[in-house]
Amino acid sequence: MQMSGEEIRTRGLALLRRELGRAGLARFLQHFEAGKGDYTRGREKELAKLTMGELRQRVRRGKQKKSRGN
């Protein structure tokens, strides 16, 4: 059975609402807002401004958070 993109979207949202409830569906959709711009290019520019020491510090903080389960 071939479904159009709109049919898949409609059925998917109905299933999510059934399983999560209206509030849960709304919270789920908040995680998938469409962004603007080019994330990769922006991230590269942001990271290019950091020193090696700052990058190491970020890596350490990330590892600490991961080991604590955050």
Short mmCIF file of C-alpha atoms in Angstrom, two decimals:
data_model
loop_
_atom_site.label_atom_id
_atom_site.label_comp_id
_atom_site.label_asym_id
_atom_site.label_seq_id
_atom_site.Cartn_x
_atom_site.Cartn_y
_atom_site.Cartn_z
CA MET A 1 0.00 0.00 0.00
CA GLN A 2 1.60 3.24 -1.16
CA MET A 3 0.75 6.26 0.98
CA SER A 4 1.44 9.89 0.23
CA GLY A 5 3.60 11.95 2.54
CA GLU A 6 0.52 13.68 3.91
CA GLU A 7 -1.20 10.36 4.64
CA ILE A 8 1.84 9.09 6.51
CA ARG A 9 2.03 12.31 8.50
CA THR A 10 -1.68 12.22 9.37
CA ARG A 11 -1.63 8.57 10.43
CA GLY A 12 1.58 9.02 12.38
CA LEU A 13 0.20 11.97 14.33
CA ALA A 14 -3.00 10.04 15.07
CA LEU A 15 -0.98 7.10 16.41
CA LEU A 16 1.19 9.36 18.53
CA ARG A 17 -1.87 11.09 19.96
CA ARG A 18 -3.47 7.76 20.77
CA GLU A 19 -0.34 6.48 22.50
CA LEU A 20 0.87 9.68 24.18
CA GLY A 21 -2.31 11.69 24.63
CA ARG A 22 -2.71 15.26 23.42
CA ALA A 23 -0.25 16.76 25.90
CA GLY A 24 2.34 14.07 25.16
CA LEU A 25 1.95 14.60 21.43
CA ALA A 26 2.48 18.34 21.87
CA ARG A 27 5.62 17.74 23.93
CA PHE A 28 6.92 15.26 21.35
CA LEU A 29 6.41 17.71 18.50
CA GLN A 30 8.29 20.45 20.37
CA HIS A 31 11.44 18.38 19.99
CA PHE A 32 11.15 18.50 16.20
CA GLU A 33 10.73 22.15 15.36
CA ALA A 34 12.20 23.09 12.03
CA GLY A 35 15.38 25.08 12.44
CA LYS A 36 16.64 27.90 10.29
CA GLY A 37 19.93 28.27 8.51
CA ASP A 38 22.79 25.86 8.10
CA TYR A 39 23.50 24.16 11.44
CA THR A 40 26.76 22.60 10.28
CA ARG A 41 28.24 25.82 8.94
CA GLY A 42 27.18 27.72 12.06
CA ARG A 43 28.65 25.06 14.33
CA GLU A 44 31.94 25.09 12.42
CA LYS A 45 32.16 28.88 12.81
CA GLU A 46 31.38 28.64 16.53
CA LEU A 47 33.99 25.94 17.16
CA ALA A 48 36.63 27.73 15.07
CA LYS A 49 36.61 30.57 17.62
CA LEU A 50 37.59 28.26 20.49
CA THR A 51 41.11 27.56 21.66
CA MET A 52 42.35 23.99 22.09
CA GLY A 53 42.11 24.44 25.86
CA GLU A 54 38.45 25.47 25.59
CA LEU A 55 37.71 22.49 23.35
CA ARG A 56 39.37 20.11 25.84
CA GLN A 57 37.32 21.66 28.63
CA ARG A 58 34.08 21.11 26.69
CA VAL A 59 35.01 17.48 26.02
CA ARG A 60 35.74 16.90 29.71
CA ARG A 61 32.42 18.46 30.76
CA GLY A 62 30.60 16.29 28.24
CA LYS A 63 32.28 13.15 29.55
CA GLN A 64 31.47 14.11 33.15
CA LYS A 65 27.80 14.65 32.29
CA LYS A 66 27.69 11.32 30.49
CA SER A 67 29.26 9.45 33.41
CA ARG A 68 26.68 10.98 35.78
CA GLY A 69 23.85 9.94 33.47
CA ASN A 70 22.76 13.47 32.45
#
